GROMACS .gro file of N, CA and C in nm:
model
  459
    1UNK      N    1   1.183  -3.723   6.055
    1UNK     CA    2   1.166  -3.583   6.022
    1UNK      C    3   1.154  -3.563   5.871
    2UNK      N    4   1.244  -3.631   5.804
    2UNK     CA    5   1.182  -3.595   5.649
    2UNK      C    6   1.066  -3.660   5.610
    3UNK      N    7   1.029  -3.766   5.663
    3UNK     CA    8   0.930  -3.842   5.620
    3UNK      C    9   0.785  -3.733   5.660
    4UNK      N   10   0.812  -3.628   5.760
    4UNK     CA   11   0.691  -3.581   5.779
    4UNK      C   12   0.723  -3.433   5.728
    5UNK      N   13   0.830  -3.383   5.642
    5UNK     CA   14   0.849  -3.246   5.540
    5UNK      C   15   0.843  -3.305   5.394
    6UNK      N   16   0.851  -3.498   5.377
    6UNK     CA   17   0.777  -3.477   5.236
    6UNK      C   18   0.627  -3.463   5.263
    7UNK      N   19   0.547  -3.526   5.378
    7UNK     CA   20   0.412  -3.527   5.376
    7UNK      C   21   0.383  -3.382   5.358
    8UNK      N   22   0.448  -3.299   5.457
    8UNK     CA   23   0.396  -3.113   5.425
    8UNK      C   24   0.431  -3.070   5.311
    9UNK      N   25   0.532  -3.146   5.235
    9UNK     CA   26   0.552  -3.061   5.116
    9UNK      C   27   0.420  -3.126   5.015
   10UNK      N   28   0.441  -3.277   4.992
   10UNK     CA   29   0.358  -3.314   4.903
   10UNK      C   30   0.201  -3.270   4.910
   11UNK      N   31   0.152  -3.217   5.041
   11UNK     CA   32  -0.006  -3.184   5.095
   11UNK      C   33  -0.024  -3.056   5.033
   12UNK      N   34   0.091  -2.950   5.047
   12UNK     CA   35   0.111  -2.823   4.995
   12UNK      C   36   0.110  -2.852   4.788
   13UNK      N   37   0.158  -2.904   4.796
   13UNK     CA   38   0.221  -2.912   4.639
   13UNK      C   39   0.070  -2.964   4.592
   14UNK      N   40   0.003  -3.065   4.651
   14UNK     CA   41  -0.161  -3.050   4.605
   14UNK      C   42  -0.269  -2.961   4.574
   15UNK      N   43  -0.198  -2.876   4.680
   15UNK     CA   44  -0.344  -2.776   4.686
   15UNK      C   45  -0.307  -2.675   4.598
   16UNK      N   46  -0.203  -2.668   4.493
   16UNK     CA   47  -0.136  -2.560   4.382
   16UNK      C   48  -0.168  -2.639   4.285
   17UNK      N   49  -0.145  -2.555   4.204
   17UNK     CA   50  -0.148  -2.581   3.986
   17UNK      C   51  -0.025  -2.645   3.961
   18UNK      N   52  -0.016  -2.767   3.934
   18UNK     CA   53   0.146  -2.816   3.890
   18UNK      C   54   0.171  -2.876   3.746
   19UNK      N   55   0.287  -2.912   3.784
   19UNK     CA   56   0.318  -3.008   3.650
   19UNK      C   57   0.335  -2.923   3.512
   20UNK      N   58   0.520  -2.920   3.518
   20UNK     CA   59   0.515  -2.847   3.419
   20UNK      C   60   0.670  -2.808   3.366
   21UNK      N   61   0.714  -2.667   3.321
   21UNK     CA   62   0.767  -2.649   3.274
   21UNK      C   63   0.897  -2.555   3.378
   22UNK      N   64   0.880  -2.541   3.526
   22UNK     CA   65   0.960  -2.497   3.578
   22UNK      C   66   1.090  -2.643   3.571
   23UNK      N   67   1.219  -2.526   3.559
   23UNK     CA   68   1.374  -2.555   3.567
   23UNK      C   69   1.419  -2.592   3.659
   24UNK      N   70   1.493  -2.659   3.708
   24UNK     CA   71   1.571  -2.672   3.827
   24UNK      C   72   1.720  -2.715   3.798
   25UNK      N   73   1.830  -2.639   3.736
   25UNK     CA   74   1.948  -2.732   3.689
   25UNK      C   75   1.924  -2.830   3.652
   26UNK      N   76   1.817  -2.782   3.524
   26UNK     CA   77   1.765  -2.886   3.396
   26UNK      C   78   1.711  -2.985   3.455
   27UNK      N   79   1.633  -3.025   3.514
   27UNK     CA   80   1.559  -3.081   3.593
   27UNK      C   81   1.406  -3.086   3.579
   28UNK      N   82   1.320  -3.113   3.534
   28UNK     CA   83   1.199  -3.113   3.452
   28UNK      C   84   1.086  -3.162   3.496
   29UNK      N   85   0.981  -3.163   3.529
   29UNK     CA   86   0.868  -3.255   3.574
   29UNK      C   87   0.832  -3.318   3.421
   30UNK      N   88   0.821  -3.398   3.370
   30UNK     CA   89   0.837  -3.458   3.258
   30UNK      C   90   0.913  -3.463   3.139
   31UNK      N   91   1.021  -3.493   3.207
   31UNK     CA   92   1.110  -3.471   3.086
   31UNK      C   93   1.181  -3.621   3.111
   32UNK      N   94   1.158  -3.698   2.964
   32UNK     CA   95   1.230  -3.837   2.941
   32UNK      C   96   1.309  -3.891   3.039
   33UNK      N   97   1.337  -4.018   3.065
   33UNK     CA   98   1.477  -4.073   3.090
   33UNK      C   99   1.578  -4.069   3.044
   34UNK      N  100   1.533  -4.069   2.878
   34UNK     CA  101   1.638  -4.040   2.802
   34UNK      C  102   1.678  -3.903   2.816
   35UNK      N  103   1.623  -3.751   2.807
   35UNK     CA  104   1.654  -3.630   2.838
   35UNK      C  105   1.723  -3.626   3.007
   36UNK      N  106   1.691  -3.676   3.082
   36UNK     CA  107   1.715  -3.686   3.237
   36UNK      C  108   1.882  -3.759   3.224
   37UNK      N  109   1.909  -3.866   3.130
   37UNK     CA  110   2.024  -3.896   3.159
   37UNK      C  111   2.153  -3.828   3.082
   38UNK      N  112   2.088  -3.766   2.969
   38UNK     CA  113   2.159  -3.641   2.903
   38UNK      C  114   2.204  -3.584   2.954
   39UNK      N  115   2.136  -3.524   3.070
   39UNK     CA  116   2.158  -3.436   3.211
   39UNK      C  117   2.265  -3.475   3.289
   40UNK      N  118   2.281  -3.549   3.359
   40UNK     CA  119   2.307  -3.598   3.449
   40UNK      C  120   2.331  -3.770   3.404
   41UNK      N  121   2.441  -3.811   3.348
   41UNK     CA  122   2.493  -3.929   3.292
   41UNK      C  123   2.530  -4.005   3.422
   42UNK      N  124   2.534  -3.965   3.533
   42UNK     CA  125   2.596  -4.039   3.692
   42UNK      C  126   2.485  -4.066   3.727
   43UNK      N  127   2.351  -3.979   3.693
   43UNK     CA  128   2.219  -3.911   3.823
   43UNK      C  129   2.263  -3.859   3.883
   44UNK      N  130   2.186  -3.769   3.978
   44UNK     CA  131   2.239  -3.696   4.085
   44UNK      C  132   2.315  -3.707   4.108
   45UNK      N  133   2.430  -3.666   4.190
   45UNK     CA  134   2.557  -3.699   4.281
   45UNK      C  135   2.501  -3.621   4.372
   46UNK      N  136   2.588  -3.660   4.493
   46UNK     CA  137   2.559  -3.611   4.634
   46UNK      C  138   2.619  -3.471   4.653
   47UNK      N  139   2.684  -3.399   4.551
   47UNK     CA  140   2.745  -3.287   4.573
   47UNK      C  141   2.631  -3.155   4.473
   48UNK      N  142   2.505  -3.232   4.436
   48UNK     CA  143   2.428  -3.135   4.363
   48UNK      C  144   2.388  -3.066   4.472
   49UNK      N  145   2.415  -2.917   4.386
   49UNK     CA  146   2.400  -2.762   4.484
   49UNK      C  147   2.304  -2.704   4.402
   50UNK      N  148   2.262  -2.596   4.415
   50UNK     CA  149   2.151  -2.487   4.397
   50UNK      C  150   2.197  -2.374   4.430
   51UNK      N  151   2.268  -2.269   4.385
   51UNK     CA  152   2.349  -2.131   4.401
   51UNK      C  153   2.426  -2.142   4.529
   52UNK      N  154   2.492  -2.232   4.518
   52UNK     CA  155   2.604  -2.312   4.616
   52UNK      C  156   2.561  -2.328   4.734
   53UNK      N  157   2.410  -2.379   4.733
   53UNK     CA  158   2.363  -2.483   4.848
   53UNK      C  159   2.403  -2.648   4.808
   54UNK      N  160   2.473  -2.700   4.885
   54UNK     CA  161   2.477  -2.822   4.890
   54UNK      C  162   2.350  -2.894   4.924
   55UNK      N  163   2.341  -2.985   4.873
   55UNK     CA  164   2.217  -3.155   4.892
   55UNK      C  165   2.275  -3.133   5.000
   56UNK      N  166   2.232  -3.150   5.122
   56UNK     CA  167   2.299  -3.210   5.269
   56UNK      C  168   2.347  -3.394   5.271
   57UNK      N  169   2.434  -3.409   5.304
   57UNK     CA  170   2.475  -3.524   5.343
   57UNK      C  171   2.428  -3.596   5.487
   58UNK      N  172   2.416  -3.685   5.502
   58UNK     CA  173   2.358  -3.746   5.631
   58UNK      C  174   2.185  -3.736   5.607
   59UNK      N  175   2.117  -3.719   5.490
   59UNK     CA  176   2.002  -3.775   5.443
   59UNK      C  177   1.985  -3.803   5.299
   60UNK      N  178   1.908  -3.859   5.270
   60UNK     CA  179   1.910  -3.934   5.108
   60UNK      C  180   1.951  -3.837   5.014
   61UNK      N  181   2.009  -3.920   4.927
   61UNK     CA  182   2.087  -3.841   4.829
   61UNK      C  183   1.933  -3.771   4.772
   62UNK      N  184   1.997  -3.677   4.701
   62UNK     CA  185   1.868  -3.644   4.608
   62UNK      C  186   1.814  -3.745   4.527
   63UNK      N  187   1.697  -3.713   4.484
   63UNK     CA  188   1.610  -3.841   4.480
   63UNK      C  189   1.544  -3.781   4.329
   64UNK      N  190   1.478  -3.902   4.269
   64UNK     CA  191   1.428  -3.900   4.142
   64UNK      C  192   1.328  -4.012   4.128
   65UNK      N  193   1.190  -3.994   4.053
   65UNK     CA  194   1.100  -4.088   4.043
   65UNK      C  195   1.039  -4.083   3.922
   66UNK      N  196   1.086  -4.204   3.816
   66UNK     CA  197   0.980  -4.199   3.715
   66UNK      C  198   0.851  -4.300   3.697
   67UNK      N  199   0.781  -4.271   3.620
   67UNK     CA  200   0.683  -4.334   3.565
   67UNK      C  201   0.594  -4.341   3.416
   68UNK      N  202   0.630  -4.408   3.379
   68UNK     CA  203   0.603  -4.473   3.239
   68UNK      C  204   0.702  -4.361   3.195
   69UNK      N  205   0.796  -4.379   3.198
   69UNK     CA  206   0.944  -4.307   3.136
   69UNK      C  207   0.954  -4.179   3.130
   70UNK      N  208   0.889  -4.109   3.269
   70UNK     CA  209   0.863  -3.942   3.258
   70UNK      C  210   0.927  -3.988   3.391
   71UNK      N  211   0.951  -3.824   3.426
   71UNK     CA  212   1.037  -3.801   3.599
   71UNK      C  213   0.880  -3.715   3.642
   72UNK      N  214   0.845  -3.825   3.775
   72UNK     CA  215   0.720  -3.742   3.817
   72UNK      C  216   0.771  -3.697   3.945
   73UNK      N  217   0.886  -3.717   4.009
   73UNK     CA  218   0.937  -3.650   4.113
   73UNK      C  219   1.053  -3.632   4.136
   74UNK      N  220   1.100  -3.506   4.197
   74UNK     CA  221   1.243  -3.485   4.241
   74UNK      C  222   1.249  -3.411   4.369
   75UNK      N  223   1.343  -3.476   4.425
   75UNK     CA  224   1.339  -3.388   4.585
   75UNK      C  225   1.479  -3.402   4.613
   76UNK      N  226   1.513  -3.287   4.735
   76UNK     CA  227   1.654  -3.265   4.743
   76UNK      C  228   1.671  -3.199   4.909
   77UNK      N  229   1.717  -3.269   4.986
   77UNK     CA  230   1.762  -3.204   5.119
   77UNK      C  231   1.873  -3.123   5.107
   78UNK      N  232   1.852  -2.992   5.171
   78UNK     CA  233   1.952  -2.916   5.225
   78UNK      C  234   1.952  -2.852   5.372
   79UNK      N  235   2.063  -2.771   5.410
   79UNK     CA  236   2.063  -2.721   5.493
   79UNK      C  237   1.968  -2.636   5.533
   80UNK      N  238   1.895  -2.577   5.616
   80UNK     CA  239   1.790  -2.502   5.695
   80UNK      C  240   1.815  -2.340   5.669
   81UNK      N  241   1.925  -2.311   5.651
   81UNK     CA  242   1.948  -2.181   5.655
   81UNK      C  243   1.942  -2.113   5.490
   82UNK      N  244   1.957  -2.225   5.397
   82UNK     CA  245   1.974  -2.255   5.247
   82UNK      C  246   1.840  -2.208   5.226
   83UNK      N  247   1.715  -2.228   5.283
   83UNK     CA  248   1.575  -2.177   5.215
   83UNK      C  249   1.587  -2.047   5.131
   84UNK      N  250   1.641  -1.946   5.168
   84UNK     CA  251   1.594  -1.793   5.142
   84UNK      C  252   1.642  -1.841   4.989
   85UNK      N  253   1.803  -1.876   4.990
   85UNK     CA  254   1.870  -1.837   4.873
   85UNK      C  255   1.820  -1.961   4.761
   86UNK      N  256   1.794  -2.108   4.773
   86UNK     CA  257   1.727  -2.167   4.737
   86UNK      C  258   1.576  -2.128   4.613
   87UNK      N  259   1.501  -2.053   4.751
   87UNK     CA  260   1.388  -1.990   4.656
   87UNK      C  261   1.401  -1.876   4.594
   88UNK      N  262   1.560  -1.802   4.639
   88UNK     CA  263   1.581  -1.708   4.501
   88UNK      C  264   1.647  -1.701   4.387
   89UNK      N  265   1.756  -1.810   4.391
   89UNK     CA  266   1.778  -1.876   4.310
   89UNK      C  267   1.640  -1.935   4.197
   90UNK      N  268   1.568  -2.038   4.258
   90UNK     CA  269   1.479  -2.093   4.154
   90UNK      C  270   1.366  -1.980   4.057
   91UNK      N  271   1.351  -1.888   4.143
   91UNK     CA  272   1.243  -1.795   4.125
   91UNK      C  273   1.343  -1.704   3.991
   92UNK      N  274   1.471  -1.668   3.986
   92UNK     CA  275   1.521  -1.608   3.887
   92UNK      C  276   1.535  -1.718   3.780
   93UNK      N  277   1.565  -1.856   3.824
   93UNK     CA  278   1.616  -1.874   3.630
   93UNK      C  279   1.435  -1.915   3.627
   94UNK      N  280   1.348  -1.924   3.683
   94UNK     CA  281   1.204  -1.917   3.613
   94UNK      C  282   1.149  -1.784   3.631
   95UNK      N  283   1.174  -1.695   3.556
   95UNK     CA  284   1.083  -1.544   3.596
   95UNK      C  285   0.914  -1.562   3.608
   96UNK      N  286   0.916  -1.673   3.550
   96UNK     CA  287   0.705  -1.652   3.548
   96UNK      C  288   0.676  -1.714   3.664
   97UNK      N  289   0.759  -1.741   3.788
   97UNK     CA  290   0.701  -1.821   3.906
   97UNK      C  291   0.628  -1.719   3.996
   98UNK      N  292   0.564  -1.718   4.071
   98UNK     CA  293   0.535  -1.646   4.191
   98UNK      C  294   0.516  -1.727   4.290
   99UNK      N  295   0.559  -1.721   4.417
   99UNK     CA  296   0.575  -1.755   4.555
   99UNK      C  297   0.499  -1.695   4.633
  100UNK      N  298   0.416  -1.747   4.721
  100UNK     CA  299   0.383  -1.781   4.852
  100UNK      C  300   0.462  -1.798   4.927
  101UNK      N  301   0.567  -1.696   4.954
  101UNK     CA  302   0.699  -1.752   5.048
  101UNK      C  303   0.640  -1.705   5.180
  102UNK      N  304   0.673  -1.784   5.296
  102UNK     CA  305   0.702  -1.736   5.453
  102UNK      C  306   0.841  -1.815   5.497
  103UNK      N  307   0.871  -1.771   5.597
  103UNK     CA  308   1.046  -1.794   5.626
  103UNK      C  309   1.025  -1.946   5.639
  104UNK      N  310   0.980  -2.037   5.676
  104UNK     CA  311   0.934  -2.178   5.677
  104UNK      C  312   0.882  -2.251   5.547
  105UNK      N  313   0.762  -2.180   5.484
  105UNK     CA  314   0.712  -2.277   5.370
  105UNK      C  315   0.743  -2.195   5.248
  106UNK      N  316   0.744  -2.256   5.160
  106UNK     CA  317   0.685  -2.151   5.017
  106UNK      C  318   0.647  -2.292   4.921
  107UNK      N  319   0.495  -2.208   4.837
  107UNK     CA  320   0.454  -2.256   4.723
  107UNK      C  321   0.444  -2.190   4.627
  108UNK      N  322   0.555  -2.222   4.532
  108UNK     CA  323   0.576  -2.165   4.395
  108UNK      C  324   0.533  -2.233   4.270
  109UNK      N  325   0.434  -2.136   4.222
  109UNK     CA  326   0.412  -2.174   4.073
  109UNK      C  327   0.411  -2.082   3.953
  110UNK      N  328   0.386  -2.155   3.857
  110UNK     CA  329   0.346  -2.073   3.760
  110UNK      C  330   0.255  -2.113   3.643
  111UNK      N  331   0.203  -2.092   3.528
  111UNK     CA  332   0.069  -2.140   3.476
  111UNK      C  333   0.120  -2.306   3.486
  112UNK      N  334   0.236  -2.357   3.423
  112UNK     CA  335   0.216  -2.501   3.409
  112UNK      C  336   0.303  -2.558   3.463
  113UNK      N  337   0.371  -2.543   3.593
  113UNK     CA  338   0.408  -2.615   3.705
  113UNK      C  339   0.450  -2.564   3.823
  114UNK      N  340   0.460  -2.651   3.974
  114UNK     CA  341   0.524  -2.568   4.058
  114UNK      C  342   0.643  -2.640   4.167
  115UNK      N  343   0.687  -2.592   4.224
  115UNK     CA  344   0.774  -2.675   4.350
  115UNK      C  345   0.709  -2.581   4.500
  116UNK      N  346   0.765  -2.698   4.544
  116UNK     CA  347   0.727  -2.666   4.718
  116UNK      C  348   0.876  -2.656   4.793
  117UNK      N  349   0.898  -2.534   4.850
  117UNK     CA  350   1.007  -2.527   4.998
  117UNK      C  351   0.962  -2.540   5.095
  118UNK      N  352   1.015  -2.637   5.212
  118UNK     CA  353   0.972  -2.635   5.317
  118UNK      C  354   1.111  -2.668   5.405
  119UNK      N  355   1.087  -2.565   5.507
  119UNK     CA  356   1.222  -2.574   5.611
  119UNK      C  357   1.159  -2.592   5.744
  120UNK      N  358   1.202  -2.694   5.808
  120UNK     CA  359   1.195  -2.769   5.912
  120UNK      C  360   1.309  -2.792   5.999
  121UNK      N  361   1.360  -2.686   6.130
  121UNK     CA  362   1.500  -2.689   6.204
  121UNK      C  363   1.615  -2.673   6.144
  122UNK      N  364   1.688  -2.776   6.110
  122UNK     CA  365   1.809  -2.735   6.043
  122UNK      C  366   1.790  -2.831   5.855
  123UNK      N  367   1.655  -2.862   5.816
  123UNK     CA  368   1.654  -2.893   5.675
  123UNK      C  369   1.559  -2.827   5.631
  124UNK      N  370   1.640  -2.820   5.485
  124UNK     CA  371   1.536  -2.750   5.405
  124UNK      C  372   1.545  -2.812   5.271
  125UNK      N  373   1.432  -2.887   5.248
  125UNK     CA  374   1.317  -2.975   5.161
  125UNK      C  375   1.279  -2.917   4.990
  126UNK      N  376   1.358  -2.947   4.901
  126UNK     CA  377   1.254  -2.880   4.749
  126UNK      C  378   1.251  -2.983   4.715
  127UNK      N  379   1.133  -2.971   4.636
  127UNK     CA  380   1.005  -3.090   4.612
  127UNK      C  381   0.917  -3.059   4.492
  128UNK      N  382   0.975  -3.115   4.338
  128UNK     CA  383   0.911  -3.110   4.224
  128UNK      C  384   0.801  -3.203   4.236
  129UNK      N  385   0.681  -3.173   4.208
  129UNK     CA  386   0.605  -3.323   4.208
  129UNK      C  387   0.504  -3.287   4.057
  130UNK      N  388   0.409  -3.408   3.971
  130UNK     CA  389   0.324  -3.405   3.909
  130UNK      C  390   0.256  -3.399   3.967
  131UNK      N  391   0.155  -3.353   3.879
  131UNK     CA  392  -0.002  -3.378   3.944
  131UNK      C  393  -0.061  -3.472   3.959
  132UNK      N  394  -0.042  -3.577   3.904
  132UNK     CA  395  -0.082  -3.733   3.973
  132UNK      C  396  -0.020  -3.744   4.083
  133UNK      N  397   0.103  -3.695   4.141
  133UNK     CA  398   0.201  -3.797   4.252
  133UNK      C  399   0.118  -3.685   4.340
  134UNK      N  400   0.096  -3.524   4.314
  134UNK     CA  401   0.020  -3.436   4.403
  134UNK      C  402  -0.108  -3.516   4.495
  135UNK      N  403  -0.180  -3.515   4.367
  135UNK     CA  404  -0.359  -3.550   4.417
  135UNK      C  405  -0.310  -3.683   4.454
  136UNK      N  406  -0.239  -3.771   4.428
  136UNK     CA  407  -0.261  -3.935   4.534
  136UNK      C  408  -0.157  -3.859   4.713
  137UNK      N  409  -0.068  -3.763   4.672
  137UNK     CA  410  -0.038  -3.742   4.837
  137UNK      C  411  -0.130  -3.678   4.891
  138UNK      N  412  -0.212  -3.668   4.835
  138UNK     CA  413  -0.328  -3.480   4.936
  138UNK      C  414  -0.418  -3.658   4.951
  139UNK      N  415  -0.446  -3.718   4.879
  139UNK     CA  416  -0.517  -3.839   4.931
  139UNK      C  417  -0.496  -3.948   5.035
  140UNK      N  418  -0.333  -3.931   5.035
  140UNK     CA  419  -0.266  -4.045   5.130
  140UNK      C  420  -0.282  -3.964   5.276
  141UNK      N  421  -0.304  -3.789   5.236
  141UNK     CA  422  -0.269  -3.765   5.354
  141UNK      C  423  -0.405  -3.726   5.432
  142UNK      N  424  -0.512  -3.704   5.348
  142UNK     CA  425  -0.658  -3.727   5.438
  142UNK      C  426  -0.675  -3.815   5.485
  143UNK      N  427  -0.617  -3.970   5.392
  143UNK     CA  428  -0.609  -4.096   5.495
  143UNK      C  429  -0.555  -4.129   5.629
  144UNK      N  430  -0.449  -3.994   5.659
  144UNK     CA  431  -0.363  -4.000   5.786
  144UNK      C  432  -0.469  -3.888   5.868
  145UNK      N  433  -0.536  -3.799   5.835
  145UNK     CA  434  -0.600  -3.736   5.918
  145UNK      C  435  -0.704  -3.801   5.955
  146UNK      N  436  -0.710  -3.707   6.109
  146UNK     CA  437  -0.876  -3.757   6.220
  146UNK      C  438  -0.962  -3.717   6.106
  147UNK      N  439  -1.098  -3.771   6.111
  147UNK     CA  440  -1.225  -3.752   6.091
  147UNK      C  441  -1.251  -3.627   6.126
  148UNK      N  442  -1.299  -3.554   5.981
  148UNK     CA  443  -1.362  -3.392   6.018
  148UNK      C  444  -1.245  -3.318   6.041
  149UNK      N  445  -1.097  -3.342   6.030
  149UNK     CA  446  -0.960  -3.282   6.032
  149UNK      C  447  -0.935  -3.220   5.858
  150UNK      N  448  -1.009  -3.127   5.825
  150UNK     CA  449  -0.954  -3.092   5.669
  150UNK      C  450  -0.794  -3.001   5.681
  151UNK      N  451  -0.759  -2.952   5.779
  151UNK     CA  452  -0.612  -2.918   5.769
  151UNK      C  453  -0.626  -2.763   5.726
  152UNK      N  454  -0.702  -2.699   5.673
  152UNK     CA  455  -0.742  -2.614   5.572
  152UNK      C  456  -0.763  -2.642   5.432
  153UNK      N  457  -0.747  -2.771   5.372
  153UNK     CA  458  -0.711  -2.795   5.223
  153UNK      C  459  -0.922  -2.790   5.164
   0.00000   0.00000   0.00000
């Protein structure tokens, strides 16, 4: 099940403007290793919340991905019911975001980056990505579609 809410998130997070300057409890789409461990001297811990949503336990801790010494991804499981307050939380400490919210997905951006929510039963999925890690998932994931299946993208 998460393996197929990062594919919807990362497919979503393609077809938007990313990479950039939205916040997440200092949390950055390019911001150093060295700035990232400033942050967070442990990394994540399993008790990182979002306006007192807990990371859910019983799936991967929150997660972090760099490349050539930038963070090109961050993702974080929570609880299912956590979406609403999640995306209102993020949407206030960034005022320039606007959302595409429906009670299931939302794609939030703003001129120079965005995140993806996606709630699926009882999880709910946020998902910083670059725009390189974007355009190679919107690519990995035409590779998983039938022939003549564009999805809408």
């Amino acid at each position: 099940m998460t393996k197929t809410l990062l594919l919807l998130a990362a497919a979503a997070l393609a077809c938007a403007s990313h990479a950039g300057d939205i916040r997440i409890r200092d949390i950055r789409i390019g911001m150093t290793v060295k700035e990232f461990d400033a942050a967070y001297p442990k990394g994540v811990e399993p008790g990182f919340a979002i306006a007192g949503a807990n990371a859910r336990s019983g799936f991967a801790p929150p997660a972090v991905q760099f490349r050539n010494g930038k963070l090109e991804q961050f993702s974080a499981c929570f609880a299912g019911q956590d979406f609403e307050r999640i995306r209102r939380a993020v949407v206030a400490k960034n005022p320039s975001v606007q959302c595409a919210a429906k009670e299931r997905f939302a794609v939030c951006h703003d001129d120079e980056g965005g995140f993806v929510l996606t709630r699926s039963g009882s999880t709910t999925l946020l998902l910083l990505q670059s725009r390189r890690m974007a355009a190679e998932a919107e690519r990995a994931l035409v590779e998983l579609l039938p022939e003549g299946d564009s999805t809408g993208m």
